[in-house]
Short mmCIF file of C-alpha atoms in Angstrom, two decimals:
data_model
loop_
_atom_site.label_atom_id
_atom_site.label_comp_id
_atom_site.label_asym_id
_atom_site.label_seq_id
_atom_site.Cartn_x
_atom_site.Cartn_y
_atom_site.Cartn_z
CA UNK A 1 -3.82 33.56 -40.79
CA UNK A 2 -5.43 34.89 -37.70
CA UNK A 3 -9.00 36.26 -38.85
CA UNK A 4 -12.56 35.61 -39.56
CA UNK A 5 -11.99 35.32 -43.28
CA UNK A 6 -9.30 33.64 -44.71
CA UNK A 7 -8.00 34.22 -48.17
CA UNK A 8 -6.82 31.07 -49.89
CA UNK A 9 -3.25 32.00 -50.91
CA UNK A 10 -2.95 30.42 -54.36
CA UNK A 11 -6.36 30.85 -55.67
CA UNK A 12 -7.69 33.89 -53.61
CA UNK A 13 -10.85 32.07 -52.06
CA UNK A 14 -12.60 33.25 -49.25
CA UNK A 15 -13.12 30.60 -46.18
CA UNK A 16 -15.54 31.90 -43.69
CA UNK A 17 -14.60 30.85 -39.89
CA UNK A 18 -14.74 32.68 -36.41
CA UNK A 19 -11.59 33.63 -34.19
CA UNK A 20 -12.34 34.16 -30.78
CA UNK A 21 -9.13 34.51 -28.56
CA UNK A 22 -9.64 32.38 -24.99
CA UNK A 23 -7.43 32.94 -22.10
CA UNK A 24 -6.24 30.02 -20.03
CA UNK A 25 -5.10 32.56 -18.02
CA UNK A 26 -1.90 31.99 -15.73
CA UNK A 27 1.66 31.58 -16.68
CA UNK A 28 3.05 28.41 -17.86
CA UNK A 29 6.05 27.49 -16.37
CA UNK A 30 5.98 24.22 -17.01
CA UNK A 31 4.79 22.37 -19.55
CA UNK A 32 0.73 23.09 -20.73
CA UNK A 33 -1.12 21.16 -22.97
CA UNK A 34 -3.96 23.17 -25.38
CA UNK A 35 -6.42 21.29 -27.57
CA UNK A 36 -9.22 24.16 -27.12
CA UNK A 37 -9.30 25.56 -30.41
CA UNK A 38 -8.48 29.04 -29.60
CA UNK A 39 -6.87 28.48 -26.39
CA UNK A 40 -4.19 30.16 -25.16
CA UNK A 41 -2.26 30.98 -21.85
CA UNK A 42 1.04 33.20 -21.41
CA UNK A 43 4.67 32.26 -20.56
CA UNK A 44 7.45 34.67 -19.13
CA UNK A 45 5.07 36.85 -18.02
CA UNK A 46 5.38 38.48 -21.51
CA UNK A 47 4.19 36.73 -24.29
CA UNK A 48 0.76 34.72 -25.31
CA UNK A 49 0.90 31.08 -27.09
CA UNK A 50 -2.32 30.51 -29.50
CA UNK A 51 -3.81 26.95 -30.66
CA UNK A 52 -5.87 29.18 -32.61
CA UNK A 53 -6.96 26.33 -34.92
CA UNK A 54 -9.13 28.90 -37.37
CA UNK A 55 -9.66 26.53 -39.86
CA UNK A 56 -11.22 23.07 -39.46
CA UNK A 57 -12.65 21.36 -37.34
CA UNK A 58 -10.21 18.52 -36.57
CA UNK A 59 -7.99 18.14 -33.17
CA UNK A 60 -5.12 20.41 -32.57
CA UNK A 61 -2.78 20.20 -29.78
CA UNK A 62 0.00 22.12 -28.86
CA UNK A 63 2.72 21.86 -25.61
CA UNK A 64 3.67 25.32 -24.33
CA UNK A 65 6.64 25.12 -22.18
CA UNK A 66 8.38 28.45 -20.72
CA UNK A 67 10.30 29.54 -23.84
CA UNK A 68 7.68 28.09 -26.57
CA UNK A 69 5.59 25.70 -27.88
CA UNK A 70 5.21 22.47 -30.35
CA UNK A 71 2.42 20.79 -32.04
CA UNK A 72 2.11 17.33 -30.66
CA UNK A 73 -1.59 16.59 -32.58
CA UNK A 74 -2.75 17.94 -35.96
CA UNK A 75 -5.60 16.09 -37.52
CA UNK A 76 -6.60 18.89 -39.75
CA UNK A 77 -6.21 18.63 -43.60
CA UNK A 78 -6.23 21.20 -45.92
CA UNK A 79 -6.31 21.23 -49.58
CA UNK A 80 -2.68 22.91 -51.27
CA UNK A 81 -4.46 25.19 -53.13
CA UNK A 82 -6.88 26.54 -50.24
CA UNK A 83 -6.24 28.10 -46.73
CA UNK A 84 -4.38 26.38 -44.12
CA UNK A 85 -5.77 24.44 -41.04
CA UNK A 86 -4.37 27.13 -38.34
CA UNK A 87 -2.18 29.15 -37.15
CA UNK A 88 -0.63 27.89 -33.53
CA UNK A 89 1.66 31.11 -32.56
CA UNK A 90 3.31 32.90 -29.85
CA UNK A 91 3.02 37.10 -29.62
CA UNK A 92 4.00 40.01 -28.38
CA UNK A 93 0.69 43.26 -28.58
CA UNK A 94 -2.68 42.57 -29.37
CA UNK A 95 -4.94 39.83 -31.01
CA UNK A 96 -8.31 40.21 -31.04
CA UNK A 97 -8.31 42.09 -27.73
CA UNK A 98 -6.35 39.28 -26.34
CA UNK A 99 -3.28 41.55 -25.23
CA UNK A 100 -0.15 39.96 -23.78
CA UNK A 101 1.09 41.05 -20.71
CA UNK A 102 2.51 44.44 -20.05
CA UNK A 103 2.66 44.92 -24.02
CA UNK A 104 3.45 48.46 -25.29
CA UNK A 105 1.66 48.00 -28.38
CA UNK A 106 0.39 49.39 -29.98
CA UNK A 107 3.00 51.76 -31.08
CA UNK A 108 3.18 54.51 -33.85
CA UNK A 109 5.73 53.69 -36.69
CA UNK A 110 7.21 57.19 -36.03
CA UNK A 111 7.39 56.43 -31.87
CA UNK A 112 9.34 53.17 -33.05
CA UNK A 113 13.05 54.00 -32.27
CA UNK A 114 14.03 49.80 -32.48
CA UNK A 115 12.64 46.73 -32.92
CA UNK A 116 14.09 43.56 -32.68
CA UNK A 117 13.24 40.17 -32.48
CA UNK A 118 14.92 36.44 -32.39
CA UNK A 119 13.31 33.34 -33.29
CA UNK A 120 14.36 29.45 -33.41
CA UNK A 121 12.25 27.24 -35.49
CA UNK A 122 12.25 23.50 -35.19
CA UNK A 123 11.32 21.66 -38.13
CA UNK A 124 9.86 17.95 -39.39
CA UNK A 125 9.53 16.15 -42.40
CA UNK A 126 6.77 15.14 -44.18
CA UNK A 127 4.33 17.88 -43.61
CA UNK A 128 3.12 20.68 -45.56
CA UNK A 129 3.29 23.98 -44.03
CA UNK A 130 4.88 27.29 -43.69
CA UNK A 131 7.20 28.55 -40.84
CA UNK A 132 5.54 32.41 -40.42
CA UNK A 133 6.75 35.29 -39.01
CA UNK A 134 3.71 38.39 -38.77
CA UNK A 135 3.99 41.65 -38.16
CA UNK A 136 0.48 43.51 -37.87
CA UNK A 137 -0.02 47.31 -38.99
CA UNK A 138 -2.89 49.22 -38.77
CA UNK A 139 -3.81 52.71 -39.53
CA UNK A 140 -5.21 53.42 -35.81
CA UNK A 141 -4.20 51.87 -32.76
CA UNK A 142 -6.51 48.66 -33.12
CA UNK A 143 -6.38 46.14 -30.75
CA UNK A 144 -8.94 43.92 -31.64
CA UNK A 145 -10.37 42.78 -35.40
CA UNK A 146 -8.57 42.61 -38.60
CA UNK A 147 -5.32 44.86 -39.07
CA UNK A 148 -5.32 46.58 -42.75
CA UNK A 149 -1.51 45.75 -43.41
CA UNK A 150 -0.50 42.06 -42.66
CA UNK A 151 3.75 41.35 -43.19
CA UNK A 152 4.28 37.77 -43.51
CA UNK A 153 7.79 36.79 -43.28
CA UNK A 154 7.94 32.60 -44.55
CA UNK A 155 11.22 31.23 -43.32
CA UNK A 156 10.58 27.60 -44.31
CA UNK A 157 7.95 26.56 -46.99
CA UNK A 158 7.16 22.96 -47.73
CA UNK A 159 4.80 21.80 -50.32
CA UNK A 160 3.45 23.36 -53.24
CA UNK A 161 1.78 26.62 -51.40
CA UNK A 162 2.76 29.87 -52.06
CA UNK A 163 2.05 33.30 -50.04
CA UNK A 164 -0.61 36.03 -51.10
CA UNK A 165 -0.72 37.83 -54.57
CA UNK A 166 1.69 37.47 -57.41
CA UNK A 167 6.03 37.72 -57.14
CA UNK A 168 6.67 40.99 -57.52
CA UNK A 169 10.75 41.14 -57.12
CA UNK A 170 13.41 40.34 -54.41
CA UNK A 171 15.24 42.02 -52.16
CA UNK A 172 17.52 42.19 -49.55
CA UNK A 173 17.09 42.58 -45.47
CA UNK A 174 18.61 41.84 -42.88
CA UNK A 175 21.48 40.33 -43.97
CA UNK A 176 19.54 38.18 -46.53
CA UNK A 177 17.63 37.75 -49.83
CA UNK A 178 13.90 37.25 -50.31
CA UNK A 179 11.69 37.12 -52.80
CA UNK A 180 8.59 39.61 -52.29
CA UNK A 181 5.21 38.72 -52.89
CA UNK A 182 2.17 41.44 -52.76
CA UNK A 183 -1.63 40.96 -52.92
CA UNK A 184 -4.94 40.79 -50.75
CA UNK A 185 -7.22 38.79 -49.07
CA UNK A 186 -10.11 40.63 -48.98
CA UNK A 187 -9.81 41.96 -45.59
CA UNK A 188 -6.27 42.96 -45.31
CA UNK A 189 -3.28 43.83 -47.69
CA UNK A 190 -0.15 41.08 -47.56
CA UNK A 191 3.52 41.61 -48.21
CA UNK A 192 5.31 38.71 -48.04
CA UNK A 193 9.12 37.71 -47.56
CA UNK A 194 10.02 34.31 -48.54
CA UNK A 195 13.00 33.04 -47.77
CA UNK A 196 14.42 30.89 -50.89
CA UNK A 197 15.55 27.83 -48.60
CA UNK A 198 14.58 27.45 -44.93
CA UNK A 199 15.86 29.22 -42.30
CA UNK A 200 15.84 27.77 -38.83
CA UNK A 201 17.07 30.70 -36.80
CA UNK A 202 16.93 34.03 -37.13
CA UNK A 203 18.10 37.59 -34.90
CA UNK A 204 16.95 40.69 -36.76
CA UNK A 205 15.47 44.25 -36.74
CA UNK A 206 11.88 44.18 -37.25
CA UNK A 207 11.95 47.41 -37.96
CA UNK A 208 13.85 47.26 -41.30
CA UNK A 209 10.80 44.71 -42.39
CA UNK A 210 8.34 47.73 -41.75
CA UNK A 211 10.62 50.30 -43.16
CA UNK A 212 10.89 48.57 -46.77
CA UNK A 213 6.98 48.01 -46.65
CA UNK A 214 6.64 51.85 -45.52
CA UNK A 215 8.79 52.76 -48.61
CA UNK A 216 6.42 50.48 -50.97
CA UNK A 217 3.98 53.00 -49.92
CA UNK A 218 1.84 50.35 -48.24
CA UNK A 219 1.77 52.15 -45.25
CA UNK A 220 3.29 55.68 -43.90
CA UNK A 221 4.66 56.46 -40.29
CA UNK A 222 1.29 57.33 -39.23
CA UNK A 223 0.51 53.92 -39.08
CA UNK A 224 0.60 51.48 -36.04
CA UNK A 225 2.56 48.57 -34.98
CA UNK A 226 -0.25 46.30 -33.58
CA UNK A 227 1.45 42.47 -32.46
CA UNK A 228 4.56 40.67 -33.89
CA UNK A 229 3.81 36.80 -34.22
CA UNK A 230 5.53 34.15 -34.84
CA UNK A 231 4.48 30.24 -35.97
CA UNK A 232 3.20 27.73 -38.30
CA UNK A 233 0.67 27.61 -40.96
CA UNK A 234 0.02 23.59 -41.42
CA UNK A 235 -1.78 22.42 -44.40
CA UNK A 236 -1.13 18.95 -43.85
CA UNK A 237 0.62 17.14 -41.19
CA UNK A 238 2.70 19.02 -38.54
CA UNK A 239 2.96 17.29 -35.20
CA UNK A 240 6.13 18.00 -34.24
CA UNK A 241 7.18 21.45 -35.18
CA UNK A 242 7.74 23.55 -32.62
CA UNK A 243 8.75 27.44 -31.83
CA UNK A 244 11.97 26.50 -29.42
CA UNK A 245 12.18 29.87 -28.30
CA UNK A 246 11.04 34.00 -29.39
CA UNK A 247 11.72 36.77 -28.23
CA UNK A 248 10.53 40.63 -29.40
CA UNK A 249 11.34 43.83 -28.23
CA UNK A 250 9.62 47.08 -29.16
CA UNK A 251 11.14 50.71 -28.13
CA UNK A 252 9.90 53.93 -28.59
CA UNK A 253 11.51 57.31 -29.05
CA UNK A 254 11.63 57.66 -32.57
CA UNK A 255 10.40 60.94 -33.08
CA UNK A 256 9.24 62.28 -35.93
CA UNK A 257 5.65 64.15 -37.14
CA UNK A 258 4.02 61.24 -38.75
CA UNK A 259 1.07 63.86 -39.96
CA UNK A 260 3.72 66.01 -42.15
CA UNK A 261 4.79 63.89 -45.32
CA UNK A 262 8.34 63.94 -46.77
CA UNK A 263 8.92 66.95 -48.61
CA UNK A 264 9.47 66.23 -52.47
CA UNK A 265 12.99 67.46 -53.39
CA UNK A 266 12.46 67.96 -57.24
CA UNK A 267 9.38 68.42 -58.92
CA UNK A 268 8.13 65.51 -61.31
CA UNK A 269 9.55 65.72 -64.89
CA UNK A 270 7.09 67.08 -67.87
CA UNK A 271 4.57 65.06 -69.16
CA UNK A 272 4.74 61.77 -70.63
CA UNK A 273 3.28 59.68 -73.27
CA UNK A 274 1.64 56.74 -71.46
CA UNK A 275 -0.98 54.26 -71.72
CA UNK A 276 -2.99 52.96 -68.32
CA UNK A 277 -4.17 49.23 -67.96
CA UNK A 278 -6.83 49.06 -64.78
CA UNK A 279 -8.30 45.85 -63.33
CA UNK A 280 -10.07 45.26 -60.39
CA UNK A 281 -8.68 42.05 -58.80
CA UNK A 282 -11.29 40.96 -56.81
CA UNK A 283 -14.89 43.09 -55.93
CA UNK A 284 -16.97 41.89 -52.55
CA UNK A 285 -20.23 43.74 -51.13
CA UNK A 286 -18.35 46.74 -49.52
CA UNK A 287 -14.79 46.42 -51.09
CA UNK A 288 -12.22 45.97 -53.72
CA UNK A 289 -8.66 45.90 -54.79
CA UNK A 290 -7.39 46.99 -58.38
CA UNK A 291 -3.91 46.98 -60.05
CA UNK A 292 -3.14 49.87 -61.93
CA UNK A 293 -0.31 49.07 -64.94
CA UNK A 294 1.60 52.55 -66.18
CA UNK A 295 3.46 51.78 -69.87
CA UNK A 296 5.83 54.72 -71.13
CA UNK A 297 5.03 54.87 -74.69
CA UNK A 298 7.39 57.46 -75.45
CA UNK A 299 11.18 58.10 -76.17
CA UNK A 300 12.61 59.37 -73.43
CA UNK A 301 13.01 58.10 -69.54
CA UNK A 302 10.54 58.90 -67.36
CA UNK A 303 12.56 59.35 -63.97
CA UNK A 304 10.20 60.20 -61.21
CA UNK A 305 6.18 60.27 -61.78
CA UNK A 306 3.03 60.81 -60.58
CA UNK A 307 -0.35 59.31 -61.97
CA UNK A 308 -3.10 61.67 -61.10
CA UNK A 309 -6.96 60.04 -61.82
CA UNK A 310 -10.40 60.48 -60.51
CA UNK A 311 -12.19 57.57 -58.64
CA UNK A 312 -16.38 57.25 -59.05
CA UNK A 313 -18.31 58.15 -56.24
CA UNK A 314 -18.67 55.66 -53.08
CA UNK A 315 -14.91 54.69 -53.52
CA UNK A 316 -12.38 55.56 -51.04
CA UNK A 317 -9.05 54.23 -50.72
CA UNK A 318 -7.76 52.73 -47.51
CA UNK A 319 -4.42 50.85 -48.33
CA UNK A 320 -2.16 51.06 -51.34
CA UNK A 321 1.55 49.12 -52.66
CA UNK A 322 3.88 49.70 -54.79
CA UNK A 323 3.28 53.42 -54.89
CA UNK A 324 2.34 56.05 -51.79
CA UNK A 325 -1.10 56.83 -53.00
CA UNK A 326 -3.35 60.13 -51.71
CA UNK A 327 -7.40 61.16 -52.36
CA UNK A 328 -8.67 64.40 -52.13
CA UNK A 329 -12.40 63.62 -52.74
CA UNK A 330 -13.22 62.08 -55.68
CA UNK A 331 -9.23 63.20 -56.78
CA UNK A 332 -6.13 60.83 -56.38
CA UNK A 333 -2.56 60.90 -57.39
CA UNK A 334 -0.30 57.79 -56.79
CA UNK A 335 3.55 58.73 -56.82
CA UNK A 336 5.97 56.40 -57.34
CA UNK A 337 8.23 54.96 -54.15
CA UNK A 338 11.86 54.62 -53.98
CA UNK A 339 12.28 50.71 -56.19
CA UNK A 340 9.93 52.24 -58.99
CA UNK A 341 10.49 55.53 -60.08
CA UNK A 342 11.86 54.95 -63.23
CA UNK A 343 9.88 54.16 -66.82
CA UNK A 344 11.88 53.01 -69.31
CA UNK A 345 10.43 53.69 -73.06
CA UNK A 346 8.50 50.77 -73.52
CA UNK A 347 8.80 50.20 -70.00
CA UNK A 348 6.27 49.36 -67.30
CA UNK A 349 5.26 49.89 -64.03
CA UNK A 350 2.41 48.50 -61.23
CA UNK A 351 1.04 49.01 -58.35
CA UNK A 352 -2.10 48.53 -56.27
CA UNK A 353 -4.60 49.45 -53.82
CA UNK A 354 -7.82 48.39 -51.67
CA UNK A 355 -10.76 50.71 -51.47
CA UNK A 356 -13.75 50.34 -49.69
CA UNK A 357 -17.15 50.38 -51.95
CA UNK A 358 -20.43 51.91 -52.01
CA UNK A 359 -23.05 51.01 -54.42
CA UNK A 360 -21.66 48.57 -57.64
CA UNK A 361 -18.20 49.68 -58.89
CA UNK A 362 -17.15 51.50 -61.63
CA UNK A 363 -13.31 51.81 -63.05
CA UNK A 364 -11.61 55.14 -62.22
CA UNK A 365 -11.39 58.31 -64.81
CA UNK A 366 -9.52 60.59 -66.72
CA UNK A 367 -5.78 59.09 -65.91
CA UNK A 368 -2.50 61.24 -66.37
CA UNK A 369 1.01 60.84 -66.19
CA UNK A 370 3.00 63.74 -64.97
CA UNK A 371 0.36 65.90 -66.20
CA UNK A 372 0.15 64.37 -69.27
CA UNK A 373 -3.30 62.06 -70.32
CA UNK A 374 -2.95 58.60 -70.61
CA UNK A 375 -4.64 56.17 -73.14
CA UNK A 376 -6.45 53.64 -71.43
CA UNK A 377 -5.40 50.20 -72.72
#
């Protein structure tokens, strides 16, 4: 990952560090050597290759040429159940006000008429590491810091690591299955795509990525397309992967008012009996995230529903998934999105949600389903 604080993926630790992006400046044409830890120059006059070795202190060095870049030194060992080493990339946007050239991003998700991108991986044995794809979201049109939505996209995993968060289904884009994986680091939310066996190559719509984490309710259209990135996270090992070539492409003209939400088409069903589990997954000085657990304990279907509750003062809610949450004050309702909205009796349903904190924290109050109270369990 590409931050000052790292969460460790399996066990949710915190590694402190410091990201500062350096510019070679220039544009490689031929081939550039970078051991500076965050060093970086541009090629094509479009993109920016990162060392951006975030987490240790050993040697990195990477070989930019004009359509990518591979690791030719990685000294840098990292525990399977902590953070990786680094994250050598190539972009298109903004990273930590390190823009690449002539970039039209950030873009609103409702300016976003296309996006497409095309990557070609090349991969080694013996190493532990993941081949990642990011796409960077943020609720304003940020250009430098930590983005609030982070989606990951792991086309080859080796080793025992594992992305962000807990499984929480599959799906299908772009042509192919993935298994989806949701949590937070502490900083930023993560949605993950995992590719079940590695993928080497791959020409697809970045858009469709976004689109399926807009309709997890993880973000809306309001929301801003920050940097698309593509690269390796080494654990262990790693000299001699390589990004052979990447290319993105960003268009505007979508249209759209991202300010005016989807109108709902039916109204949510009569109340339902329901019980509410709450936990709050991980608490620091000025934050949190939760996971809210809905259980129909009735006889009939719910199909469609809305969990209305009310949050203790000096908590407000800045990201959600796995339903498209609003807060009025101290008020918020969480509606289901398009995967979830059915509650079978007996049935269950999750979803999530980082808040920022004042003072210590407190669990939320006075839940209801579909206008209906809910027994906390």
């Amino acid at each position: 990952m590409r931050r000052p604080i790292r969460a460790i993926a399996a066990a949710g630790l915190l590694i402190a560090g410091s990201l500062v992006a350096v510019a070679l400046g220039g544009n490689a044409s031929a081939d550039t050597q970078i051991c500076d830890q965050y060093g970086s120059t541009t090629i094509q006059h479009r993109y920016v290759v990162q060392n951006n070795r975030w987490g240790t202190t050993a040697t990195q060095c990477i070989n930019v040429t004009s359509t990518g870049f591979s690791i030719t030194r990685q000294d840098g060992v990292s525990p399977t159940n902590g953070a990786p080493v680094s994250y050598p990339s190539i972009y298109v946007g903004c990273h930590y006000t390190n823009c690449s050239p002539g970039t039209n991003l950030p873009m609103q998700v409702s300016q976003i008429s296309s996006a497409t991108s095309e990557i070609s991986y090349h991969y080694v044995s013996g190493a532990t590491y993941n081949a990642s794809y990011d796409i960077w979201l943020d609720p304003t049109p940020k250009t430098n810091g930590v983005n609030q939505m982070e989606i990951m996209i792991w086309l080859n995993r080796q080793g025992p690591i594992q992305p962000i968060g807990s499984r929480v289904g599959n799906t299908n884009l772009v042509g192919r299955s993935w298994e989806v994986w949701q949590g937070s680091n502490g900083a930023n939310n993560v949605i993950s795509y995992l590719a079940p066996s590695p993928i080497s190559s791959l020409n697809f719509s970045v858009l469709d990525f976004i689109n399926d984490v807009r309709n997890r309710g993880a973000i809306t259209s309001s929301w801003y397309l920050t940097s698309i990135q593509a690269g390796f996270e080494p654990w262990q090992g790693g000299a001699g992967l390589g990004v052979n070539s990447f290319s993105a492409s960003v268009n505007g003209g979508g249209g759209g008012n991202p300010t005016t939400p989807p109108p709902t088409t039916t109204p949510p069903p009569a109340g339902s009996s329901c019980t509410v589990a709450y936990a709050a997954t991980s608490i620091w000085n000025n934050g949190f995230t939760a996971d809210i657990k809905i259980t129909n304990t009735g006889a009939s279907t719910v199909n469609g529903w809305a969990l209305t509750y009310n949050l203790p003062s000096g908590q407000q809610i800045t990201g959600a998934w796995g339903a498209t949450v609003n807060q009025s004050g101290s008020a918020v309702t969480a509606r289901n999105v398009d995967y979830n909205g059915t509650i079978n009796p007996g049935g269950t349903v999750s979803f999530g949600y980082q808040a920022s904190l004042s003072g210590s924290h407190t669990a939320p109050t006075n839940f209801a389903l579909n206008g209906l109270a809910c027994t906390r369990a």
